[in-house]
Short mmCIF file of C-alpha atoms in Angstrom, two decimals:
data_model
loop_
_atom_site.label_atom_id
_atom_site.label_comp_id
_atom_site.label_asym_id
_atom_site.label_seq_id
_atom_site.Cartn_x
_atom_site.Cartn_y
_atom_site.Cartn_z
CA MET H 1430 81.17 -49.15 21.21
CA ILE H 1431 84.65 -48.32 23.53
CA VAL H 1432 86.01 -44.23 24.00
CA GLU H 1433 88.79 -44.63 24.56
CA ASP H 1434 91.79 -42.24 23.09
CA ASP H 1435 95.08 -44.22 24.67
CA ARG H 1436 95.65 -46.77 21.80
CA VAL H 1437 97.40 -48.94 24.77
CA ASP H 1438 94.60 -48.92 26.51
CA GLN H 1439 92.02 -49.82 23.17
CA MET H 1440 93.94 -52.98 22.53
CA ALA H 1441 93.67 -54.14 26.38
CA LEU H 1442 89.96 -53.43 25.67
CA THR H 1443 89.26 -55.11 22.30
CA ARG H 1444 91.50 -57.90 23.63
CA ALA H 1445 89.70 -57.88 26.65
CA LEU H 1446 86.49 -58.00 24.42
CA GLU H 1447 87.74 -60.71 22.63
CA LYS H 1448 88.92 -63.51 24.73
CA SER H 1449 85.91 -63.05 26.86
CA GLY H 1450 83.74 -65.37 24.83
CA ASP H 1451 80.73 -63.54 23.78
CA PRO H 1452 80.39 -63.17 19.96
CA VAL H 1453 81.10 -59.12 20.04
CA THR H 1454 81.46 -56.18 17.36
CA TYR H 1455 82.43 -53.15 18.33
CA GLU H 1456 83.22 -49.77 16.92
CA ILE H 1457 85.77 -47.44 18.41
CA ALA H 1458 85.67 -43.31 19.22
CA GLU H 1459 88.54 -41.34 20.76
CA THR H 1460 86.42 -38.15 21.71
CA LEU H 1461 83.15 -37.18 23.61
CA ALA H 1462 81.85 -35.63 20.39
CA GLU H 1463 82.92 -39.06 17.87
CA ALA H 1464 81.14 -40.81 20.24
CA ARG H 1465 78.25 -38.55 20.68
CA SER H 1466 77.64 -38.93 16.24
CA LEU H 1467 78.34 -42.75 16.41
CA ILE H 1468 75.26 -42.85 19.41
CA SER H 1469 72.93 -40.83 16.62
CA SER H 1470 73.80 -43.06 13.75
CA ARG H 1471 74.11 -46.58 15.31
CA ASP H 1472 72.04 -48.77 17.62
CA PHE H 1473 74.29 -50.08 20.71
CA ASP H 1474 74.44 -52.73 23.49
CA CYS H 1475 76.68 -50.91 25.77
CA ALA H 1476 79.58 -48.26 25.60
CA ILE H 1477 82.24 -48.35 27.59
CA PHE H 1478 84.14 -45.05 28.79
CA ASP H 1479 87.47 -44.01 29.33
CA PHE H 1480 86.78 -41.62 32.24
CA HIS H 1481 88.86 -38.67 30.66
CA LEU H 1482 88.83 -37.88 26.80
CA PRO H 1483 90.38 -34.97 25.25
CA ASP H 1484 86.97 -32.98 25.25
CA GLY H 1485 85.50 -33.88 28.69
CA THR H 1486 85.17 -36.22 30.93
CA VAL H 1487 82.33 -39.24 30.89
CA VAL H 1488 80.28 -37.33 33.56
CA GLU H 1489 79.77 -34.51 31.40
CA HIS H 1490 78.23 -36.47 29.01
CA LEU H 1491 76.59 -38.39 31.35
CA SER H 1492 75.37 -35.17 32.98
CA ARG H 1493 74.26 -33.66 29.47
CA ARG H 1494 72.73 -36.68 28.14
CA GLN H 1495 69.69 -36.37 30.59
CA GLY H 1496 67.85 -34.40 27.84
CA GLU H 1497 69.00 -36.01 25.00
CA PRO H 1498 66.42 -38.30 22.68
CA GLY H 1499 66.02 -41.59 23.98
CA ARG H 1500 68.73 -43.94 22.01
CA ALA H 1501 71.09 -41.77 23.91
CA ARG H 1502 69.92 -41.67 27.06
CA ASP H 1503 68.87 -44.79 27.47
CA LEU H 1504 72.63 -46.48 26.75
CA PRO H 1505 74.14 -48.15 29.00
CA ILE H 1506 77.42 -47.41 29.80
CA MET H 1507 80.59 -48.80 31.44
CA VAL H 1508 83.50 -46.36 33.03
CA VAL H 1509 87.40 -47.98 32.80
CA THR H 1510 89.32 -45.05 34.83
CA GLY H 1511 92.92 -45.43 35.48
CA ALA H 1512 93.03 -43.36 38.77
CA GLU H 1513 94.66 -45.33 41.69
CA GLY H 1514 91.29 -44.54 43.96
CA GLU H 1515 87.63 -45.14 43.11
CA ASN H 1516 86.29 -41.17 43.73
CA GLU H 1517 86.12 -40.99 39.16
CA GLY H 1518 84.54 -44.72 39.36
CA VAL H 1519 81.79 -43.54 42.28
CA SER H 1520 81.45 -40.50 40.39
CA SER H 1521 80.17 -41.90 37.50
CA LEU H 1522 77.61 -44.19 39.11
CA GLN H 1523 76.34 -41.04 40.64
CA GLN H 1524 75.66 -39.79 37.03
CA GLY H 1525 73.84 -42.73 36.02
CA ALA H 1526 76.47 -44.95 34.37
CA GLN H 1527 76.51 -48.80 34.99
CA ASP H 1528 79.79 -49.68 36.27
CA TYR H 1529 82.70 -49.39 36.19
CA LEU H 1530 86.46 -50.77 36.23
CA LEU H 1531 89.81 -49.86 36.97
CA LYS H 1532 91.90 -50.16 34.06
CA LYS H 1533 94.94 -52.19 36.08
CA GLU H 1534 92.51 -54.69 36.79
CA LEU H 1535 90.73 -55.20 32.91
CA SER H 1536 90.49 -58.76 32.41
CA ALA H 1537 88.13 -60.99 29.65
CA ASN H 1538 86.34 -62.14 32.54
CA GLY H 1539 86.12 -58.83 34.16
CA VAL H 1540 84.82 -57.09 31.09
CA ARG H 1541 82.36 -59.81 30.53
CA ARG H 1542 80.70 -59.58 33.68
CA ALA H 1543 81.20 -55.40 33.61
CA VAL H 1544 79.11 -54.90 30.15
CA ARG H 1545 76.44 -57.78 31.10
CA TYR H 1546 75.60 -56.39 34.21
CA ALA H 1547 75.81 -53.21 32.81
CA ILE H 1548 73.09 -54.05 30.46
CA ALA H 1549 71.18 -56.25 32.72
CA ARG H 1550 70.66 -53.08 35.28
CA ASN H 1551 70.19 -50.76 32.52
CA LYS H 1552 67.14 -53.05 31.29
CA ILE H 1553 66.05 -52.98 34.84
CA ALA H 1554 66.32 -49.05 35.52
CA ARG H 1555 64.52 -49.08 32.38
CA GLU H 1556 61.42 -50.99 33.19
CA LEU H 1557 61.52 -49.60 36.72
CA GLU H 1558 61.55 -46.30 35.15
CA ALA H 1559 58.23 -47.35 32.63
CA THR H 1560 56.38 -48.76 35.64
CA ILE H 1561 56.69 -45.45 38.17
CA LYS H 1562 55.42 -44.19 34.78
CA ARG H 1563 52.69 -45.93 34.60
CA GLY H 1564 51.95 -45.84 38.40
CA GLU H 1565 51.40 -41.47 37.91
CA GLN H 1566 49.71 -41.92 34.78
CA ALA H 1567 47.22 -43.79 36.95
CA ASP H 1568 47.21 -41.70 39.60
CA ARG H 1569 46.66 -38.54 37.65
CA LEU H 1570 43.85 -39.81 35.51
CA ASP H 1571 42.19 -41.12 38.73
CA SER H 1572 42.31 -37.56 39.62
CA ILE H 1573 40.95 -36.28 36.51
CA GLY H 1574 38.50 -38.68 35.98
CA LEU H 1575 37.08 -38.67 39.92
CA LEU H 1576 36.93 -34.90 39.41
CA GLY H 1577 35.30 -35.40 35.42
CA GLY H 1578 33.08 -37.77 37.43
CA GLU H 1579 31.63 -35.43 39.87
CA LEU H 1580 31.13 -32.58 37.40
CA ALA H 1581 29.21 -35.01 34.51
CA HIS H 1582 27.10 -35.75 37.51
CA ASP H 1583 26.30 -31.89 37.80
CA LEU H 1584 26.15 -31.00 34.63
CA ASN H 1585 23.85 -33.28 33.42
CA ASN H 1586 21.33 -32.72 35.88
CA LYS H 1587 21.49 -28.54 34.63
CA LEU H 1588 22.03 -30.40 31.01
CA ALA H 1589 18.27 -32.41 31.66
CA VAL H 1590 16.53 -29.61 32.65
CA VAL H 1591 17.72 -27.35 29.73
CA GLU H 1592 17.22 -29.94 27.42
CA GLY H 1593 13.55 -30.77 29.01
CA ASN H 1594 12.05 -27.16 29.14
CA THR H 1595 13.71 -26.18 25.66
CA LEU H 1596 11.57 -28.94 24.09
CA ALA H 1597 8.71 -27.88 26.55
CA ALA H 1598 9.11 -24.85 24.57
CA LEU H 1599 9.14 -25.80 20.87
CA GLU H 1600 5.46 -27.77 21.63
CA ASP H 1601 4.13 -24.94 23.10
CA LEU H 1602 5.26 -22.15 20.39
CA GLY H 1603 3.73 -21.99 16.92
CA ASP H 1604 4.63 -22.01 13.27
CA GLU H 1605 4.27 -18.00 13.63
CA HIS H 1606 7.69 -18.21 16.00
CA GLU H 1607 9.80 -20.33 13.30
CA THR H 1608 12.70 -17.75 14.18
CA THR H 1609 12.39 -18.64 17.86
CA ARG H 1610 12.11 -21.95 17.18
CA VAL H 1611 15.11 -21.97 15.28
CA LYS H 1612 17.00 -20.89 17.87
CA LEU H 1613 15.61 -23.01 20.50
CA ARG H 1614 16.89 -25.91 18.00
CA LYS H 1615 20.20 -24.10 18.21
CA VAL H 1616 19.73 -24.93 21.89
CA LEU H 1617 19.30 -28.40 21.73
CA LYS H 1618 22.12 -28.76 19.29
CA ALA H 1619 24.49 -27.66 21.50
CA THR H 1620 22.81 -29.81 24.48
CA ALA H 1621 23.21 -32.77 22.70
CA HIS H 1622 26.79 -32.04 21.90
CA SER H 1623 27.69 -31.49 25.84
CA VAL H 1624 25.66 -34.34 27.05
CA GLU H 1625 28.47 -36.07 24.51
CA LEU H 1626 30.84 -34.67 25.88
CA ILE H 1627 30.46 -35.78 28.88
CA ARG H 1628 30.20 -39.05 28.15
CA GLN H 1629 32.67 -39.52 26.80
CA VAL H 1630 34.26 -38.14 30.40
CA LEU H 1631 32.56 -40.48 32.24
CA ALA H 1632 34.03 -42.77 29.80
CA PHE H 1633 37.65 -42.10 30.68
CA SER H 1634 36.59 -41.81 34.50
CA ARG H 1635 35.83 -45.55 34.72
CA GLN H 1636 32.67 -43.92 36.18
CA GLN H 1637 29.95 -44.93 33.71
CA THR H 1638 27.25 -47.83 33.93
CA MET H 1639 27.51 -50.66 32.41
CA THR H 1640 25.70 -53.48 30.79
CA PRO H 1641 28.28 -56.03 30.27
CA ARG H 1642 27.27 -60.18 28.27
CA PRO H 1643 28.91 -62.29 26.70
CA LEU H 1644 29.55 -61.47 23.73
CA ASP H 1645 31.89 -63.16 20.37
CA LEU H 1646 34.09 -60.68 19.46
CA SER H 1647 35.12 -61.83 16.19
CA GLU H 1648 31.12 -61.77 15.63
CA ALA H 1649 31.43 -58.68 16.52
CA VAL H 1650 33.82 -56.94 14.83
CA ALA H 1651 31.99 -59.18 11.75
CA ASP H 1652 29.28 -57.45 12.34
CA ALA H 1653 30.98 -53.49 12.26
CA ALA H 1654 33.01 -53.82 9.68
CA THR H 1655 30.86 -52.16 7.30
CA VAL H 1656 30.62 -49.25 9.71
CA LEU H 1657 34.30 -49.55 10.50
CA ARG H 1658 35.35 -49.41 6.63
CA GLU H 1659 32.78 -46.01 6.25
CA VAL H 1660 34.90 -44.79 9.02
CA LEU H 1661 38.29 -45.40 7.28
CA ARG H 1662 36.72 -43.45 3.92
CA GLY H 1663 38.50 -44.98 1.63
CA ALA H 1664 41.97 -44.17 2.97
CA ALA H 1665 42.86 -47.83 3.40
CA PRO H 1666 41.14 -51.37 2.71
CA LEU H 1667 40.31 -53.24 6.36
CA GLU H 1668 41.87 -56.34 6.99
CA LEU H 1669 39.87 -58.72 9.32
CA ARG H 1670 41.71 -61.59 10.96
CA LEU H 1671 39.39 -63.17 13.08
CA GLU H 1672 39.44 -66.88 15.13
CA PRO H 1673 36.83 -68.66 16.57
CA GLU H 1674 36.49 -68.96 20.99
CA THR H 1675 36.84 -65.14 21.24
CA THR H 1676 33.87 -64.74 24.11
CA ALA H 1677 34.52 -61.96 26.72
CA TYR H 1678 31.91 -60.52 28.99
CA LEU H 1679 31.48 -56.78 27.42
CA ASP H 1680 28.89 -54.24 26.83
CA PRO H 1681 28.30 -54.30 22.90
CA ARG H 1682 27.83 -50.47 22.95
CA GLN H 1683 31.24 -50.04 24.82
CA LEU H 1684 33.10 -52.19 22.27
CA SER H 1685 31.48 -50.60 19.49
CA ARG H 1686 33.33 -46.86 21.05
CA VAL H 1687 36.77 -48.82 21.80
CA LEU H 1688 36.95 -50.16 17.64
CA LEU H 1689 35.50 -46.72 16.06
CA ASN H 1690 37.85 -44.62 18.26
CA LEU H 1691 40.90 -46.86 17.44
CA ILE H 1692 39.84 -47.40 13.86
CA THR H 1693 39.32 -43.85 13.55
CA ASN H 1694 42.92 -42.96 15.20
CA ALA H 1695 44.43 -45.43 12.55
CA ARG H 1696 43.12 -43.76 9.56
CA ASP H 1697 44.31 -40.36 10.46
CA ALA H 1698 48.04 -41.93 11.02
CA LEU H 1699 47.89 -42.63 7.10
CA THR H 1700 47.88 -39.66 5.14
CA GLN H 1701 51.57 -39.70 4.33
CA ALA H 1702 51.89 -44.06 4.04
CA SER H 1703 52.61 -44.90 0.40
CA ASN H 1704 50.62 -47.81 0.67
CA PRO H 1705 48.49 -47.88 3.40
CA ARG H 1706 46.74 -50.56 5.26
CA VAL H 1707 44.87 -51.58 7.91
CA ILE H 1708 44.25 -54.57 9.78
CA LEU H 1709 41.96 -55.40 12.75
CA SER H 1710 42.53 -59.16 14.60
CA VAL H 1711 40.49 -61.02 16.84
CA ARG H 1712 42.10 -64.28 18.74
CA SER H 1713 42.53 -66.16 22.01
CA GLU H 1714 45.52 -66.29 24.14
CA GLY H 1715 45.17 -68.14 27.25
CA ASP H 1716 43.09 -66.80 29.02
CA GLU H 1717 42.83 -63.62 27.10
CA VAL H 1718 41.01 -62.45 24.13
CA VAL H 1719 42.80 -59.96 22.00
CA ILE H 1720 41.86 -57.53 19.77
CA GLU H 1721 44.73 -55.79 17.51
CA VAL H 1722 44.76 -52.71 15.61
CA GLU H 1723 47.91 -52.54 13.33
CA ASP H 1724 48.70 -49.66 10.58
CA ASN H 1725 51.64 -48.59 8.99
CA GLY H 1726 50.87 -45.04 9.48
CA ALA H 1727 53.28 -42.23 11.01
CA GLY H 1728 53.89 -43.94 14.26
CA ILE H 1729 53.66 -41.83 17.57
CA GLU H 1730 57.42 -39.87 18.77
CA PRO H 1731 58.19 -42.08 22.02
CA GLU H 1732 58.32 -38.92 24.21
CA LEU H 1733 54.61 -38.37 23.12
CA LEU H 1734 53.37 -42.04 23.84
CA GLY H 1735 53.35 -41.91 27.25
CA ARG H 1736 50.95 -38.89 27.21
CA ILE H 1737 48.28 -40.35 24.63
CA TYR H 1738 45.78 -42.23 27.41
CA ASP H 1739 45.68 -38.25 29.20
CA PRO H 1740 42.27 -36.88 28.98
CA PHE H 1741 42.04 -33.93 26.63
CA PHE H 1742 46.00 -34.30 24.89
CA THR H 1743 45.75 -34.70 21.07
CA THR H 1744 48.32 -34.11 18.34
CA LYS H 1745 45.75 -33.85 15.39
CA ASP H 1746 45.67 -29.96 14.53
CA ASP H 1747 41.43 -30.73 13.57
CA ALA H 1748 39.58 -27.97 15.36
CA GLU H 1749 36.75 -31.15 15.62
CA SER H 1750 39.07 -33.46 18.15
CA THR H 1751 38.48 -33.36 21.86
CA GLY H 1752 41.76 -35.27 22.52
CA LEU H 1753 39.33 -37.54 24.32
CA GLY H 1754 39.24 -40.64 22.10
CA LEU H 1755 41.96 -42.89 23.62
CA ALA H 1756 41.36 -41.72 27.66
CA VAL H 1757 37.53 -43.16 26.33
CA VAL H 1758 39.33 -46.17 25.35
CA HIS H 1759 41.60 -46.53 28.05
CA GLY H 1760 38.28 -46.09 30.53
CA ILE H 1761 36.42 -48.86 28.80
CA VAL H 1762 38.89 -50.83 28.16
CA SER H 1763 40.25 -50.43 32.49
CA GLN H 1764 36.24 -50.63 33.57
CA SER H 1765 36.44 -54.17 31.27
CA LYS H 1766 39.26 -55.10 33.34
CA GLY H 1767 40.82 -55.31 30.69
CA SER H 1768 44.17 -53.46 29.33
CA ILE H 1769 45.55 -51.47 26.47
CA LEU H 1770 48.81 -51.10 25.24
CA HIS H 1771 50.18 -49.20 21.66
CA ARG H 1772 53.25 -50.12 20.17
CA SER H 1773 54.67 -47.59 17.97
CA GLN H 1774 57.44 -46.44 16.16
CA PRO H 1775 58.04 -42.94 14.40
CA GLY H 1776 57.50 -44.12 9.89
CA ALA H 1777 56.81 -47.19 11.13
CA GLY H 1778 53.06 -47.13 12.46
CA THR H 1779 50.97 -48.23 15.36
CA ARG H 1780 49.97 -51.52 16.90
CA VAL H 1781 47.06 -51.31 19.72
CA VAL H 1782 46.68 -54.43 21.68
CA VAL H 1783 43.67 -54.84 23.63
CA ARG H 1784 43.40 -57.62 26.27
CA PHE H 1785 39.92 -58.77 28.13
CA PRO H 1786 39.83 -61.96 30.23
CA ARG H 1787 37.78 -64.50 28.27
CA ALA H 1788 34.35 -65.70 29.38
CA ALA H 1789 34.51 -68.98 31.42
CA GLY H 1790 31.23 -69.43 30.90
CA VAL H 1791 27.93 -67.99 29.75
CA GLY H 1792 25.53 -66.52 32.93
CA PRO H 1793 22.44 -66.04 33.57
CA GLN H 1794 20.53 -63.95 31.49
CA ALA H 1795 18.23 -60.95 33.38
CA LYS H 1796 14.83 -61.18 34.18
CA PRO H 1797 12.66 -59.19 31.30
CA PRO H 1798 10.86 -56.00 32.77
CA ALA H 1799 8.69 -56.29 35.94
CA GLY H 1800 6.01 -54.92 34.20
CA LEU H 1801 6.08 -56.95 30.31
CA ALA H 1802 2.79 -58.76 31.04
CA ARG H 1803 1.13 -55.94 32.26
CA ALA H 1804 -0.44 -54.16 29.39
CA GLY H 1805 -2.06 -50.69 29.74
CA GLU H 1806 -2.56 -47.06 29.03
CA ALA H 1807 -0.79 -44.62 30.88
CA SER H 1808 -4.18 -43.33 32.40
CA GLN H 1809 -4.46 -45.98 34.63
CA ARG H 1810 -0.71 -46.31 35.85
CA THR H 1811 1.10 -44.27 38.66
CA ILE H 1812 4.47 -43.34 38.82
CA LEU H 1813 6.46 -42.63 41.31
CA VAL H 1814 9.57 -39.80 40.53
CA VAL H 1815 12.63 -39.44 43.15
CA ASP H 1816 15.23 -37.22 42.12
CA ASP H 1817 16.83 -34.41 44.82
CA GLU H 1818 17.02 -31.89 42.06
CA GLU H 1819 14.29 -29.45 42.25
CA ASP H 1820 14.14 -28.70 38.63
CA LEU H 1821 14.70 -32.14 36.77
CA ASN H 1822 11.96 -33.38 39.33
CA GLU H 1823 9.57 -31.01 38.28
CA LEU H 1824 10.63 -31.52 34.70
CA LEU H 1825 10.19 -35.35 35.00
CA ALA H 1826 6.85 -34.79 36.23
CA GLN H 1827 5.39 -32.91 33.89
CA ILE H 1828 6.81 -34.75 30.76
CA LEU H 1829 4.50 -37.38 32.66
CA LEU H 1830 1.99 -35.64 33.66
CA ARG H 1831 1.18 -34.51 29.86
CA GLU H 1832 1.51 -38.18 28.68
CA GLY H 1833 -1.40 -38.60 31.24
CA TYR H 1834 -0.20 -41.06 34.11
CA SER H 1835 -0.67 -40.13 37.63
CA VAL H 1836 2.93 -38.30 39.07
CA LEU H 1837 3.72 -38.58 42.73
CA THR H 1838 7.11 -37.27 43.67
CA ALA H 1839 10.38 -37.59 46.15
CA PHE H 1840 13.08 -35.20 46.63
CA SER H 1841 14.79 -38.62 49.05
CA ALA H 1842 14.51 -42.08 49.68
CA GLU H 1843 12.97 -42.16 53.05
CA GLU H 1844 10.35 -39.47 52.05
CA ALA H 1845 9.78 -42.44 48.62
CA LEU H 1846 8.96 -44.63 50.94
CA GLU H 1847 6.69 -42.53 52.73
CA VAL H 1848 5.18 -41.61 49.64
CA TYR H 1849 5.03 -45.27 48.57
CA ARG H 1850 3.52 -46.27 51.75
CA ASP H 1851 0.11 -43.70 51.89
CA ALA H 1852 -0.02 -44.82 48.01
CA PRO H 1853 -2.86 -47.19 47.15
CA ARG H 1854 -0.78 -48.29 44.30
CA ILE H 1855 2.43 -47.32 42.39
CA ASP H 1856 3.26 -49.17 38.91
CA LEU H 1857 6.84 -47.62 38.18
CA LEU H 1858 9.39 -46.31 40.87
CA PHE H 1859 11.61 -43.74 38.06
CA SER H 1860 14.72 -43.00 40.21
CA ASP H 1861 17.85 -40.79 40.55
CA VAL H 1862 20.71 -43.53 40.74
CA ARG H 1863 22.70 -40.94 43.31
CA LEU H 1864 19.87 -39.49 46.56
CA PRO H 1865 20.49 -37.63 49.71
CA GLY H 1866 21.09 -40.67 52.82
CA MET H 1867 20.11 -43.49 51.02
CA GLN H 1868 20.35 -44.27 46.98
CA GLY H 1869 18.81 -44.85 44.77
CA PRO H 1870 19.25 -49.11 44.11
CA GLU H 1871 18.91 -49.06 47.96
CA LEU H 1872 15.03 -47.83 47.27
CA ALA H 1873 14.45 -49.70 43.94
CA LYS H 1874 15.41 -52.81 46.12
CA GLN H 1875 13.33 -52.33 49.26
CA LEU H 1876 10.29 -51.32 47.15
CA TYR H 1877 10.78 -54.05 44.76
CA ALA H 1878 11.15 -56.41 47.44
CA LEU H 1879 7.96 -55.48 49.19
CA GLN H 1880 6.20 -55.03 45.60
CA PRO H 1881 7.82 -57.71 43.08
CA ASP H 1882 5.53 -56.21 40.22
CA LEU H 1883 6.97 -52.92 40.39
CA ALA H 1884 8.75 -51.79 37.44
CA LEU H 1885 11.78 -49.89 37.64
CA VAL H 1886 14.03 -47.23 36.04
CA LEU H 1887 17.42 -45.36 37.50
CA ILE H 1888 18.56 -42.94 35.88
CA SER H 1889 22.17 -40.56 36.68
CA GLY H 1890 24.63 -38.45 35.35
CA PHE H 1891 27.09 -40.20 37.28
CA ALA H 1892 26.75 -43.87 38.10
CA ASP H 1893 29.14 -44.51 40.79
CA SER H 1894 27.82 -47.31 42.14
CA SER H 1895 27.29 -49.60 39.18
CA ARG H 1896 27.40 -52.86 41.10
CA ALA H 1897 24.20 -51.58 42.83
CA VAL H 1898 22.58 -50.60 39.47
CA GLN H 1899 23.06 -53.95 38.08
CA ASP H 1900 21.59 -55.58 41.17
CA VAL H 1901 18.63 -53.64 39.69
CA VAL H 1902 18.93 -54.36 36.15
CA ALA H 1903 19.05 -58.13 37.38
CA LEU H 1904 15.71 -57.28 38.92
CA GLY H 1905 13.86 -56.72 35.38
CA GLY H 1906 14.83 -52.90 36.11
CA ALA H 1907 16.09 -49.97 33.45
CA PHE H 1908 18.70 -47.72 33.61
CA GLU H 1909 19.61 -44.80 31.55
CA HIS H 1910 22.22 -41.78 31.96
CA LYS H 1911 21.17 -38.27 32.03
CA PRO H 1912 20.12 -36.12 30.49
CA VAL H 1913 17.33 -37.69 29.40
CA SER H 1914 15.48 -36.44 26.68
CA ARG H 1915 11.63 -36.26 26.67
CA GLN H 1916 10.94 -39.11 24.06
CA ARG H 1917 13.44 -41.92 25.85
CA VAL H 1918 12.05 -40.62 29.08
CA LEU H 1919 8.41 -41.68 27.67
CA GLU H 1920 9.86 -44.70 26.38
CA LEU H 1921 11.25 -46.08 29.18
CA ALA H 1922 8.17 -45.78 31.79
CA GLU H 1923 5.99 -47.75 28.74
CA VAL H 1924 8.87 -49.96 28.27
CA ALA H 1925 9.18 -50.69 32.12
CA LEU H 1926 5.05 -51.20 32.15
CA GLY H 1927 4.78 -53.33 29.00
CA ILE H 1928 3.23 -50.90 26.53
CA ARG H 1929 5.73 -51.34 24.30
CA PRO H 1930 8.95 -52.47 22.97
CA ASP H 1931 11.59 -51.24 23.66
CA PRO H 1932 13.10 -49.49 20.54
CA GLN H 1933 16.95 -49.33 21.70
CA GLY H 1934 16.77 -53.44 22.00
#
């Protein structure tokens, strides 16, 4: 686009463009108002502005466009000026122009060079701006995640006490107290909702413990197809495009959460689509496995794309929406050493591209639980419970004692080592991950070195040492996020001790 009110200068510019050797088409505007109108309705690669125009200067236009939508703001601008000096050109650069030329020096080669330079410089500037924004977003997510993870740890401990004592109260109350039992069940329901919210916080903060294994993503998607179609609720057919050799190291449960969130978002975007569709594809690209979810729904406004991974940000009117869905997906993907990118245009749908490192080979399988070969009854087993939260320590001990186990307790790893040395025998260590001083995983490894048939269970509301936890899992130990229900506490103990198989696989 050429913005010039002088006909002689218009001819000079058009002649220079035509002689430059580059195939070029152009529109001419003679005022700032005409230029803005053309910019709002057409896509241009570059604009050449005269510095002085009947309704203002190019500096005024450059200053004004900073608050305008992306097309107007991001258009590269080259300025031509008839002034003798270079002050006007320099002031244009300071306001965001990419280059300037003096009218007396116009030539085909000069215009071609300046236009190419303006386009290239603008592209670099936009990429740098996007990189900075991504860095700021990553720092923001890290800060929120750190705070969220710490809060999750403390809240999980408290919720575990609430849930455990509520369940105990329900067991103690007879049928004649049905009104009270109804109220207690409401407490349990609210606790369950809180637990799920905390799990989402742990996910986006990338501080949850994962159990990755070699997983064929095409097979996993095919297995999940029935559930994913149910999530769509008939809003659109789900088209699968699955290729072979798509193995990556992932936690299957976390992959399911990623797929469910992305398909749910695709469904919610289809309300106005005339011929709605959702395409879910899995393929290999070099050293990566790529999952894509594409819809032809409403799309996302450019100014919102930079915020979609922010925790608690949502554009949905649904009161049930927490704004954590994509924050959770981003956290899971990042923790799995992957990447995620949203490509979207308003009215033209959205494509989400998720990339994971491709598995080079199948790693060693974890050993079976240490106590699997030792079948026996609870009354014959001794469990060492270690947790620095006094109420939770007492609750865990009560749950296990009621089942008939012998229980010893400690509030730190150092105290646990003393208890272990004084006890005739301990069959199971049931420990929190985060303890004052020595941490739970290190305690587990030290006791395992002393007693290789010791069963190991770790629990935590905030696993900030996932590698250390995985070391314990590799020894045949189990890990569970807090809060852990009474039933799950007993299941973990029985599975670790070989009394029963794990109902959760």
